[in-house]
Amino acid sequence: MLLVRPIHDPDFLSRYSLGVETHITRDDVLDGYDRYIPFVHGVHLPYKGVNFASLDETERQKGLELVKRAADVAVRYPVDRVVMHPCGIMSINGEKCGEYGKLIDSLGEIADYLAQKGLIVCLENQLYKPADVREVFACRSSEWFQLYTDLNRSNVKLTFDSSHAASCAAEESTDEKRIAALWKYLEHPDYIGRFHWSDSRISGGESLFRDMHLVPGQGDLPREFHQAIWRHPARKLLEQRCTKEEVASGLVFISGL
């Protein structure tokens, strides 16, 4: 089953056999949300205002509590795993505000809390921004994989966001190197437990620092790359805020892979 965001009417979801991924504290507080509950097959934990790497212990604990309370809600849905941003902010405007050891401690605590509830946590690779604006851990594939290996827990997997990956791979100097950097995110397919699937425009570095979230087939990511995503057994969210017609066109593209 493919998932979409909870923005399309239930008749459309039923017609195309689509589920939804709900973002706790964002989607589930909107008017009319109840109509999507029967379609929820994916859950995203909150990240707004959270820094699990924070040097400010009060801030770090506040983030931990927010995510734990969201996990308490997640168990109401028929899911065995949840998606979460690692939220490891190391600096803002060039000023250090976090450290890696704090991040690992926080994510380990969350993973252990979720394990008690029978849930797997899938950590998402992050959107890449200029270093003088914000440094966030797990933008690059090597950092993302490092989280997985350093946490070393049976209920920790990864969520691959192709749009976020394109925002980072685009920093390479040639299109050939950009595509090679993109493929690095799929070097360990067994680590991946969920996908956020979008297209992007990586040629010429257009996607650098940009979360383009294009419908699959509307960008220039290699067809073979989309095929590798489609063939992976993990569940996939088409993470675009777009029209029903655009969703349908993406489904046509996917059916031809």
PDB file of C-alpha atoms in Angstrom:
ATOM      1  CA  MET A   1       0.000   0.000   0.000  1.00  0.00           C
ATOM      2  CA  LEU A   2       1.192   3.485  -0.901  1.00  0.00           C
ATOM      3  CA  LEU A   3       0.482   6.316   1.526  1.00  0.00           C
ATOM      4  CA  VAL A   4      -0.251   9.995   0.953  1.00  0.00           C
ATOM      5  CA  ARG A   5      -0.704  12.949   3.259  1.00  0.00           C
ATOM      6  CA  PRO A   6      -4.187  13.294   4.789  1.00  0.00           C
ATOM      7  CA  ILE A   7      -5.353  16.052   2.441  1.00  0.00           C
ATOM      8  CA  HIS A   8      -7.465  14.188  -0.140  1.00  0.00           C
ATOM      9  CA  ASP A   9     -11.043  13.047   0.305  1.00  0.00           C
ATOM     10  CA  PRO A  10     -11.765   9.489   1.479  1.00  0.00           C
ATOM     11  CA  ASP A  11     -13.461   8.565  -1.822  1.00  0.00           C
ATOM     12  CA  PHE A  12     -10.232   9.336  -3.675  1.00  0.00           C
ATOM     13  CA  LEU A  13      -8.201   7.301  -1.180  1.00  0.00           C
ATOM     14  CA  SER A  14     -10.551   4.334  -1.551  1.00  0.00           C
ATOM     15  CA  ARG A  15     -10.599   4.548  -5.347  1.00  0.00           C
ATOM     16  CA  TYR A  16      -6.797   4.258  -5.536  1.00  0.00           C
ATOM     17  CA  SER A  17      -6.339   1.980  -2.495  1.00  0.00           C
ATOM     18  CA  LEU A  18      -4.243   4.585  -0.701  1.00  0.00           C
ATOM     19  CA  GLY A  19      -3.546   4.949   2.989  1.00  0.00           C
ATOM     20  CA  VAL A  20      -2.308   8.017   4.842  1.00  0.00           C
ATOM     21  CA  GLU A  21       0.562   8.882   7.137  1.00  0.00           C
ATOM     22  CA  THR A  22      -0.616  11.099   9.982  1.00  0.00           C
ATOM     23  CA  HIS A  23       1.654  13.609  11.679  1.00  0.00           C
ATOM     24  CA  ILE A  24       0.882  13.598  15.396  1.00  0.00           C
ATOM     25  CA  THR A  25       0.253  17.109  16.775  1.00  0.00           C
ATOM     26  CA  ARG A  26      -0.172  18.521  13.255  1.00  0.00           C
ATOM     27  CA  ASP A  27      -2.675  16.492  11.228  1.00  0.00           C
ATOM     28  CA  ASP A  28      -4.630  14.941  14.080  1.00  0.00           C
ATOM     29  CA  VAL A  29      -5.685  18.310  15.541  1.00  0.00           C
ATOM     30  CA  LEU A  30      -7.304  19.633  12.341  1.00  0.00           C
ATOM     31  CA  ASP A  31     -11.054  19.906  11.810  1.00  0.00           C
ATOM     32  CA  GLY A  32     -12.394  16.914   9.898  1.00  0.00           C
ATOM     33  CA  TYR A  33      -9.447  14.682  10.771  1.00  0.00           C
ATOM     34  CA  ASP A  34     -11.670  11.845  12.021  1.00  0.00           C
ATOM     35  CA  ARG A  35     -12.558  10.885   8.448  1.00  0.00           C
ATOM     36  CA  TYR A  36      -8.929   9.871   7.867  1.00  0.00           C
ATOM     37  CA  ILE A  37      -8.604   7.583  10.872  1.00  0.00           C
ATOM     38  CA  PRO A  38      -9.690   4.430   8.948  1.00  0.00           C
ATOM     39  CA  PHE A  39      -6.945   5.140   6.385  1.00  0.00           C
ATOM     40  CA  VAL A  40      -4.018   5.669   8.787  1.00  0.00           C
ATOM     41  CA  HIS A  41      -1.223   3.184   8.097  1.00  0.00           C
ATOM     42  CA  GLY A  42       1.715   5.418   8.922  1.00  0.00           C
ATOM     43  CA  VAL A  43       2.584   7.735  11.799  1.00  0.00           C
ATOM     44  CA  HIS A  44       5.072  10.609  11.954  1.00  0.00           C
ATOM     45  CA  LEU A  45       6.198  11.885  15.356  1.00  0.00           C
ATOM     46  CA  PRO A  46       6.558  15.673  15.923  1.00  0.00           C
ATOM     47  CA  TYR A  47       9.756  17.636  15.392  1.00  0.00           C
ATOM     48  CA  LYS A  48       8.831  21.333  15.482  1.00  0.00           C
ATOM     49  CA  GLY A  49      10.960  23.163  18.034  1.00  0.00           C
ATOM     50  CA  VAL A  50      12.788  19.963  19.046  1.00  0.00           C
ATOM     51  CA  ASN A  51      16.553  19.531  19.429  1.00  0.00           C
ATOM     52  CA  PHE A  52      17.557  16.183  20.890  1.00  0.00           C
ATOM     53  CA  ALA A  53      21.227  17.238  20.781  1.00  0.00           C
ATOM     54  CA  SER A  54      20.607  20.419  22.747  1.00  0.00           C
ATOM     55  CA  LEU A  55      23.159  21.669  25.265  1.00  0.00           C
ATOM     56  CA  ASP A  56      20.193  23.156  27.129  1.00  0.00           C
ATOM     57  CA  GLU A  57      18.923  20.261  29.240  1.00  0.00           C
ATOM     58  CA  THR A  58      15.505  21.825  29.728  1.00  0.00           C
ATOM     59  CA  GLU A  59      15.060  22.102  25.959  1.00  0.00           C
ATOM     60  CA  ARG A  60      16.270  18.545  25.403  1.00  0.00           C
ATOM     61  CA  GLN A  61      13.890  17.118  28.012  1.00  0.00           C
ATOM     62  CA  LYS A  62      10.986  19.101  26.580  1.00  0.00           C
ATOM     63  CA  GLY A  63      11.586  17.466  23.191  1.00  0.00           C
ATOM     64  CA  LEU A  64      11.786  14.014  24.735  1.00  0.00           C
ATOM     65  CA  GLU A  65       8.470  14.450  26.515  1.00  0.00           C
ATOM     66  CA  LEU A  66       6.762  15.782  23.388  1.00  0.00           C
ATOM     67  CA  VAL A  67       7.796  12.755  21.345  1.00  0.00           C
ATOM     68  CA  LYS A  68       6.970  10.252  24.078  1.00  0.00           C
ATOM     69  CA  ARG A  69       3.444  11.664  24.423  1.00  0.00           C
ATOM     70  CA  ALA A  70       3.052  11.436  20.644  1.00  0.00           C
ATOM     71  CA  ALA A  71       4.203   7.805  20.802  1.00  0.00           C
ATOM     72  CA  ASP A  72       1.435   7.166  23.313  1.00  0.00           C
ATOM     73  CA  VAL A  73      -1.009   8.308  20.618  1.00  0.00           C
ATOM     74  CA  ALA A  74       0.685   6.293  17.865  1.00  0.00           C
ATOM     75  CA  VAL A  75      -0.230   2.963  19.454  1.00  0.00           C
ATOM     76  CA  ARG A  76      -3.901   3.667  18.681  1.00  0.00           C
ATOM     77  CA  TYR A  77      -3.208   3.022  15.006  1.00  0.00           C
ATOM     78  CA  PRO A  78      -2.486  -0.273  13.184  1.00  0.00           C
ATOM     79  CA  VAL A  79       1.240   0.388  12.752  1.00  0.00           C
ATOM     80  CA  ASP A  80       4.350  -1.446  13.884  1.00  0.00           C
ATOM     81  CA  ARG A  81       6.687   1.504  13.302  1.00  0.00           C
ATOM     82  CA  VAL A  82       6.819   5.289  13.406  1.00  0.00           C
ATOM     83  CA  VAL A  83       8.818   7.874  11.475  1.00  0.00           C
ATOM     84  CA  MET A  84      10.894  10.449  13.326  1.00  0.00           C
ATOM     85  CA  HIS A  85      13.361  13.195  12.429  1.00  0.00           C
ATOM     86  CA  PRO A  86      16.582  12.735  14.422  1.00  0.00           C
ATOM     87  CA  CYS A  87      16.409  16.463  15.309  1.00  0.00           C
ATOM     88  CA  GLY A  88      20.123  16.755  16.019  1.00  0.00           C
ATOM     89  CA  ILE A  89      20.725  20.482  15.580  1.00  0.00           C
ATOM     90  CA  MET A  90      24.406  21.191  16.125  1.00  0.00           C
ATOM     91  CA  SER A  91      24.535  24.921  15.369  1.00  0.00           C
ATOM     92  CA  ILE A  92      22.252  27.808  14.426  1.00  0.00           C
ATOM     93  CA  ASN A  93      23.657  30.881  12.659  1.00  0.00           C
ATOM     94  CA  GLY A  94      27.146  29.570  13.353  1.00  0.00           C
ATOM     95  CA  GLU A  95      26.638  29.244  17.110  1.00  0.00           C
ATOM     96  CA  LYS A  96      27.029  25.778  18.635  1.00  0.00           C
ATOM     97  CA  CYS A  97      23.855  24.561  20.341  1.00  0.00           C
ATOM     98  CA  GLY A  98      24.161  20.751  20.382  1.00  0.00           C
ATOM     99  CA  GLU A  99      26.505  17.791  20.507  1.00  0.00           C
ATOM    100  CA  TYR A 100      26.429  14.271  19.136  1.00  0.00           C
ATOM    101  CA  GLY A 101      26.615  12.457  22.473  1.00  0.00           C
ATOM    102  CA  LYS A 102      23.441  14.199  23.654  1.00  0.00           C
ATOM    103  CA  LEU A 103      21.720  13.210  20.417  1.00  0.00           C
ATOM    104  CA  ILE A 104      22.593   9.535  20.831  1.00  0.00           C
ATOM    105  CA  ASP A 105      21.461   9.560  24.452  1.00  0.00           C
ATOM    106  CA  SER A 106      18.128  11.118  23.459  1.00  0.00           C
ATOM    107  CA  LEU A 107      17.446   8.831  20.514  1.00  0.00           C
ATOM    108  CA  GLY A 108      18.414   5.792  22.582  1.00  0.00           C
ATOM    109  CA  GLU A 109      15.948   6.811  25.294  1.00  0.00           C
ATOM    110  CA  ILE A 110      13.183   7.267  22.716  1.00  0.00           C
ATOM    111  CA  ALA A 111      13.967   3.940  21.025  1.00  0.00           C
ATOM    112  CA  ASP A 112      13.786   2.160  24.385  1.00  0.00           C
ATOM    113  CA  TYR A 113      10.468   3.853  25.183  1.00  0.00           C
ATOM    114  CA  LEU A 114       9.036   2.785  21.836  1.00  0.00           C
ATOM    115  CA  ALA A 115      10.332  -0.752  22.280  1.00  0.00           C
ATOM    116  CA  GLN A 116       8.175  -1.042  25.408  1.00  0.00           C
ATOM    117  CA  LYS A 117       5.203  -0.275  23.169  1.00  0.00           C
ATOM    118  CA  GLY A 118       6.232  -2.784  20.506  1.00  0.00           C
ATOM    119  CA  LEU A 119       7.157  -0.063  18.014  1.00  0.00           C
ATOM    120  CA  ILE A 120      10.082   0.380  15.642  1.00  0.00           C
ATOM    121  CA  VAL A 121      11.414   3.911  15.104  1.00  0.00           C
ATOM    122  CA  CYS A 122      12.574   4.840  11.601  1.00  0.00           C
ATOM    123  CA  LEU A 123      14.959   7.811  11.619  1.00  0.00           C
ATOM    124  CA  GLU A 124      14.721  10.108   8.608  1.00  0.00           C
ATOM    125  CA  ASN A 125      17.654  11.656   6.759  1.00  0.00           C
ATOM    126  CA  GLN A 126      17.458  15.423   7.196  1.00  0.00           C
ATOM    127  CA  LEU A 127      17.074  18.412   4.880  1.00  0.00           C
ATOM    128  CA  TYR A 128      20.424  20.040   4.087  1.00  0.00           C
ATOM    129  CA  LYS A 129      20.920  23.736   4.806  1.00  0.00           C
ATOM    130  CA  PRO A 130      23.949  26.064   4.554  1.00  0.00           C
ATOM    131  CA  ALA A 131      26.266  25.549   7.537  1.00  0.00           C
ATOM    132  CA  ASP A 132      26.126  29.215   8.497  1.00  0.00           C
ATOM    133  CA  VAL A 133      22.339  28.938   8.785  1.00  0.00           C
ATOM    134  CA  ARG A 134      21.886  25.594  10.486  1.00  0.00           C
ATOM    135  CA  GLU A 135      23.904  22.412  10.949  1.00  0.00           C
ATOM    136  CA  VAL A 136      21.691  19.367  11.409  1.00  0.00           C
ATOM    137  CA  PHE A 137      23.132  15.886  11.854  1.00  0.00           C
ATOM    138  CA  ALA A 138      22.104  13.093   9.435  1.00  0.00           C
ATOM    139  CA  CYS A 139      21.807  15.112   6.244  1.00  0.00           C
ATOM    140  CA  ARG A 140      24.642  13.203   4.587  1.00  0.00           C
ATOM    141  CA  SER A 141      24.275   9.470   4.029  1.00  0.00           C
ATOM    142  CA  SER A 142      27.364   8.663   6.129  1.00  0.00           C
ATOM    143  CA  GLU A 143      25.940  10.510   9.157  1.00  0.00           C
ATOM    144  CA  TRP A 144      22.533   8.905   8.686  1.00  0.00           C
ATOM    145  CA  PHE A 145      24.063   5.417   8.651  1.00  0.00           C
ATOM    146  CA  GLN A 146      26.205   6.336  11.674  1.00  0.00           C
ATOM    147  CA  LEU A 147      23.050   6.940  13.715  1.00  0.00           C
ATOM    148  CA  TYR A 148      21.836   3.456  12.878  1.00  0.00           C
ATOM    149  CA  THR A 149      25.083   1.735  13.828  1.00  0.00           C
ATOM    150  CA  ASP A 150      25.769   3.823  16.952  1.00  0.00           C
ATOM    151  CA  LEU A 151      22.266   3.287  18.344  1.00  0.00           C
ATOM    152  CA  ASN A 152      22.569  -0.457  17.675  1.00  0.00           C
ATOM    153  CA  ARG A 153      19.029  -1.379  18.686  1.00  0.00           C
ATOM    154  CA  SER A 154      16.768  -3.978  17.131  1.00  0.00           C
ATOM    155  CA  ASN A 155      13.853  -1.541  16.936  1.00  0.00           C
ATOM    156  CA  VAL A 156      15.792   1.210  15.114  1.00  0.00           C
ATOM    157  CA  LYS A 157      15.552   1.486  11.327  1.00  0.00           C
ATOM    158  CA  LEU A 158      15.834   4.370   8.867  1.00  0.00           C
ATOM    159  CA  THR A 159      13.380   6.392   6.775  1.00  0.00           C
ATOM    160  CA  PHE A 160      14.736   7.452   3.406  1.00  0.00           C
ATOM    161  CA  ASP A 161      13.495  10.844   2.187  1.00  0.00           C
ATOM    162  CA  SER A 162      14.562  11.200  -1.448  1.00  0.00           C
ATOM    163  CA  SER A 163      13.871  14.950  -1.546  1.00  0.00           C
ATOM    164  CA  HIS A 164      16.089  15.536   1.490  1.00  0.00           C
ATOM    165  CA  ALA A 165      18.803  13.381  -0.071  1.00  0.00           C
ATOM    166  CA  ALA A 166      18.691  15.458  -3.253  1.00  0.00           C
ATOM    167  CA  SER A 167      19.125  18.648  -1.192  1.00  0.00           C
ATOM    168  CA  CYS A 168      22.467  17.302   0.039  1.00  0.00           C
ATOM    169  CA  ALA A 169      23.738  15.348  -2.978  1.00  0.00           C
ATOM    170  CA  ALA A 170      23.375  18.509  -5.074  1.00  0.00           C
ATOM    171  CA  GLU A 171      26.408  20.062  -3.368  1.00  0.00           C
ATOM    172  CA  GLU A 172      28.665  17.867  -5.514  1.00  0.00           C
ATOM    173  CA  SER A 173      30.459  19.588  -8.402  1.00  0.00           C
ATOM    174  CA  THR A 174      29.073  17.590 -11.361  1.00  0.00           C
ATOM    175  CA  ASP A 175      25.832  15.832 -12.201  1.00  0.00           C
ATOM    176  CA  GLU A 176      27.676  12.512 -12.301  1.00  0.00           C
ATOM    177  CA  LYS A 177      28.933  13.035  -8.745  1.00  0.00           C
ATOM    178  CA  ARG A 178      25.500  14.243  -7.614  1.00  0.00           C
ATOM    179  CA  ILE A 179      23.835  11.067  -8.825  1.00  0.00           C
ATOM    180  CA  ALA A 180      26.574   8.931  -7.247  1.00  0.00           C
ATOM    181  CA  ALA A 181      26.020  10.722  -3.918  1.00  0.00           C
ATOM    182  CA  LEU A 182      22.277  10.114  -4.227  1.00  0.00           C
ATOM    183  CA  TRP A 183      22.795   6.371  -4.709  1.00  0.00           C
ATOM    184  CA  LYS A 184      24.904   6.218  -1.542  1.00  0.00           C
ATOM    185  CA  TYR A 185      21.715   6.582   0.504  1.00  0.00           C
ATOM    186  CA  LEU A 186      20.604   3.173  -0.789  1.00  0.00           C
ATOM    187  CA  GLU A 187      23.893   1.380  -0.034  1.00  0.00           C
ATOM    188  CA  HIS A 188      22.338  -0.357   2.986  1.00  0.00           C
ATOM    189  CA  PRO A 189      18.778  -1.244   1.947  1.00  0.00           C
ATOM    190  CA  ASP A 190      18.437  -3.551   4.954  1.00  0.00           C
ATOM    191  CA  TYR A 191      18.723  -0.518   7.259  1.00  0.00           C
ATOM    192  CA  ILE A 192      15.680   1.144   5.686  1.00  0.00           C
ATOM    193  CA  GLY A 193      12.227   0.572   7.157  1.00  0.00           C
ATOM    194  CA  ARG A 194      10.213   3.357   5.499  1.00  0.00           C
ATOM    195  CA  PHE A 195      10.362   5.724   2.510  1.00  0.00           C
ATOM    196  CA  HIS A 196       9.250   9.289   1.934  1.00  0.00           C
ATOM    197  CA  TRP A 197       9.179   9.219  -1.851  1.00  0.00           C
ATOM    198  CA  SER A 198       9.444  12.385  -3.921  1.00  0.00           C
ATOM    199  CA  ASP A 199      11.132  13.521  -7.091  1.00  0.00           C
ATOM    200  CA  SER A 200      13.514  16.462  -7.317  1.00  0.00           C
ATOM    201  CA  ARG A 201      15.646  18.387  -9.811  1.00  0.00           C
ATOM    202  CA  ILE A 202      19.242  17.584  -9.067  1.00  0.00           C
ATOM    203  CA  SER A 203      20.799  18.491 -12.441  1.00  0.00           C
ATOM    204  CA  GLY A 204      23.005  21.550 -12.216  1.00  0.00           C
ATOM    205  CA  GLY A 205      22.619  21.467  -8.443  1.00  0.00           C
ATOM    206  CA  GLU A 206      19.108  22.963  -8.559  1.00  0.00           C
ATOM    207  CA  SER A 207      17.970  20.973  -5.511  1.00  0.00           C
ATOM    208  CA  LEU A 208      20.794  22.249  -3.275  1.00  0.00           C
ATOM    209  CA  PHE A 209      19.300  23.297   0.087  1.00  0.00           C
ATOM    210  CA  ARG A 210      15.791  22.839  -1.387  1.00  0.00           C
ATOM    211  CA  ASP A 211      13.112  20.412  -0.224  1.00  0.00           C
ATOM    212  CA  MET A 212      11.369  20.180  -3.593  1.00  0.00           C
ATOM    213  CA  HIS A 213       9.006  17.264  -2.861  1.00  0.00           C
ATOM    214  CA  LEU A 214       7.936  16.812  -6.483  1.00  0.00           C
ATOM    215  CA  VAL A 215       5.538  14.068  -7.545  1.00  0.00           C
ATOM    216  CA  PRO A 216       7.506  11.023  -8.812  1.00  0.00           C
ATOM    217  CA  GLY A 217       8.033  11.488 -12.537  1.00  0.00           C
ATOM    218  CA  GLN A 218       7.996  15.308 -12.403  1.00  0.00           C
ATOM    219  CA  GLY A 219      11.696  15.752 -11.633  1.00  0.00           C
ATOM    220  CA  ASP A 220      14.966  14.436 -13.014  1.00  0.00           C
ATOM    221  CA  LEU A 221      16.030  11.801 -10.492  1.00  0.00           C
ATOM    222  CA  PRO A 222      17.101   8.703 -12.470  1.00  0.00           C
ATOM    223  CA  ARG A 223      14.378   6.259 -13.422  1.00  0.00           C
ATOM    224  CA  GLU A 224      16.572   3.460 -12.055  1.00  0.00           C
ATOM    225  CA  PHE A 225      16.637   5.242  -8.709  1.00  0.00           C
ATOM    226  CA  HIS A 226      12.846   5.362  -8.591  1.00  0.00           C
ATOM    227  CA  GLN A 227      12.786   1.670  -9.557  1.00  0.00           C
ATOM    228  CA  ALA A 228      15.077   0.820  -6.626  1.00  0.00           C
ATOM    229  CA  ILE A 229      12.726   2.633  -4.243  1.00  0.00           C
ATOM    230  CA  TRP A 230       9.639   0.976  -5.711  1.00  0.00           C
ATOM    231  CA  ARG A 231      11.149  -2.513  -5.474  1.00  0.00           C
ATOM    232  CA  HIS A 232      12.128  -2.144  -1.835  1.00  0.00           C
ATOM    233  CA  PRO A 233       9.560  -3.919   0.382  1.00  0.00           C
ATOM    234  CA  ALA A 234       9.237  -1.093   2.943  1.00  0.00           C
ATOM    235  CA  ARG A 235       6.083   1.039   2.946  1.00  0.00           C
ATOM    236  CA  LYS A 236       6.240   4.310   1.030  1.00  0.00           C
ATOM    237  CA  LEU A 237       4.674   7.728   1.547  1.00  0.00           C
ATOM    238  CA  LEU A 238       4.165   9.944  -1.505  1.00  0.00           C
ATOM    239  CA  GLU A 239       5.022  13.078   0.432  1.00  0.00           C
ATOM    240  CA  GLN A 240       3.617  15.865  -1.699  1.00  0.00           C
ATOM    241  CA  ARG A 241       1.021  18.536  -1.013  1.00  0.00           C
ATOM    242  CA  CYS A 242      -0.567  18.463  -4.443  1.00  0.00           C
ATOM    243  CA  THR A 243      -3.817  17.942  -6.326  1.00  0.00           C
ATOM    244  CA  LYS A 244      -5.549  14.609  -6.749  1.00  0.00           C
ATOM    245  CA  GLU A 245      -4.748  14.795 -10.464  1.00  0.00           C
ATOM    246  CA  GLU A 246      -1.045  15.085  -9.693  1.00  0.00           C
ATOM    247  CA  VAL A 247      -1.236  12.109  -7.332  1.00  0.00           C
ATOM    248  CA  ALA A 248      -2.926  10.101 -10.086  1.00  0.00           C
ATOM    249  CA  SER A 249      -0.213  11.069 -12.568  1.00  0.00           C
ATOM    250  CA  GLY A 250       2.428   9.910 -10.098  1.00  0.00           C
ATOM    251  CA  LEU A 251       0.662   6.586  -9.718  1.00  0.00           C
ATOM    252  CA  VAL A 252       0.743   6.163 -13.514  1.00  0.00           C
ATOM    253  CA  PHE A 253       4.499   6.837 -13.482  1.00  0.00           C
ATOM    254  CA  ILE A 254       5.013   4.341 -10.642  1.00  0.00           C
ATOM    255  CA  SER A 255       2.951   1.661 -12.377  1.00  0.00           C
ATOM    256  CA  GLY A 256       5.326   1.844 -15.343  1.00  0.00           C
ATOM    257  CA  LEU A 257       8.523   1.339 -13.326  1.00  0.00           C
TER     258      LEU A 257
END
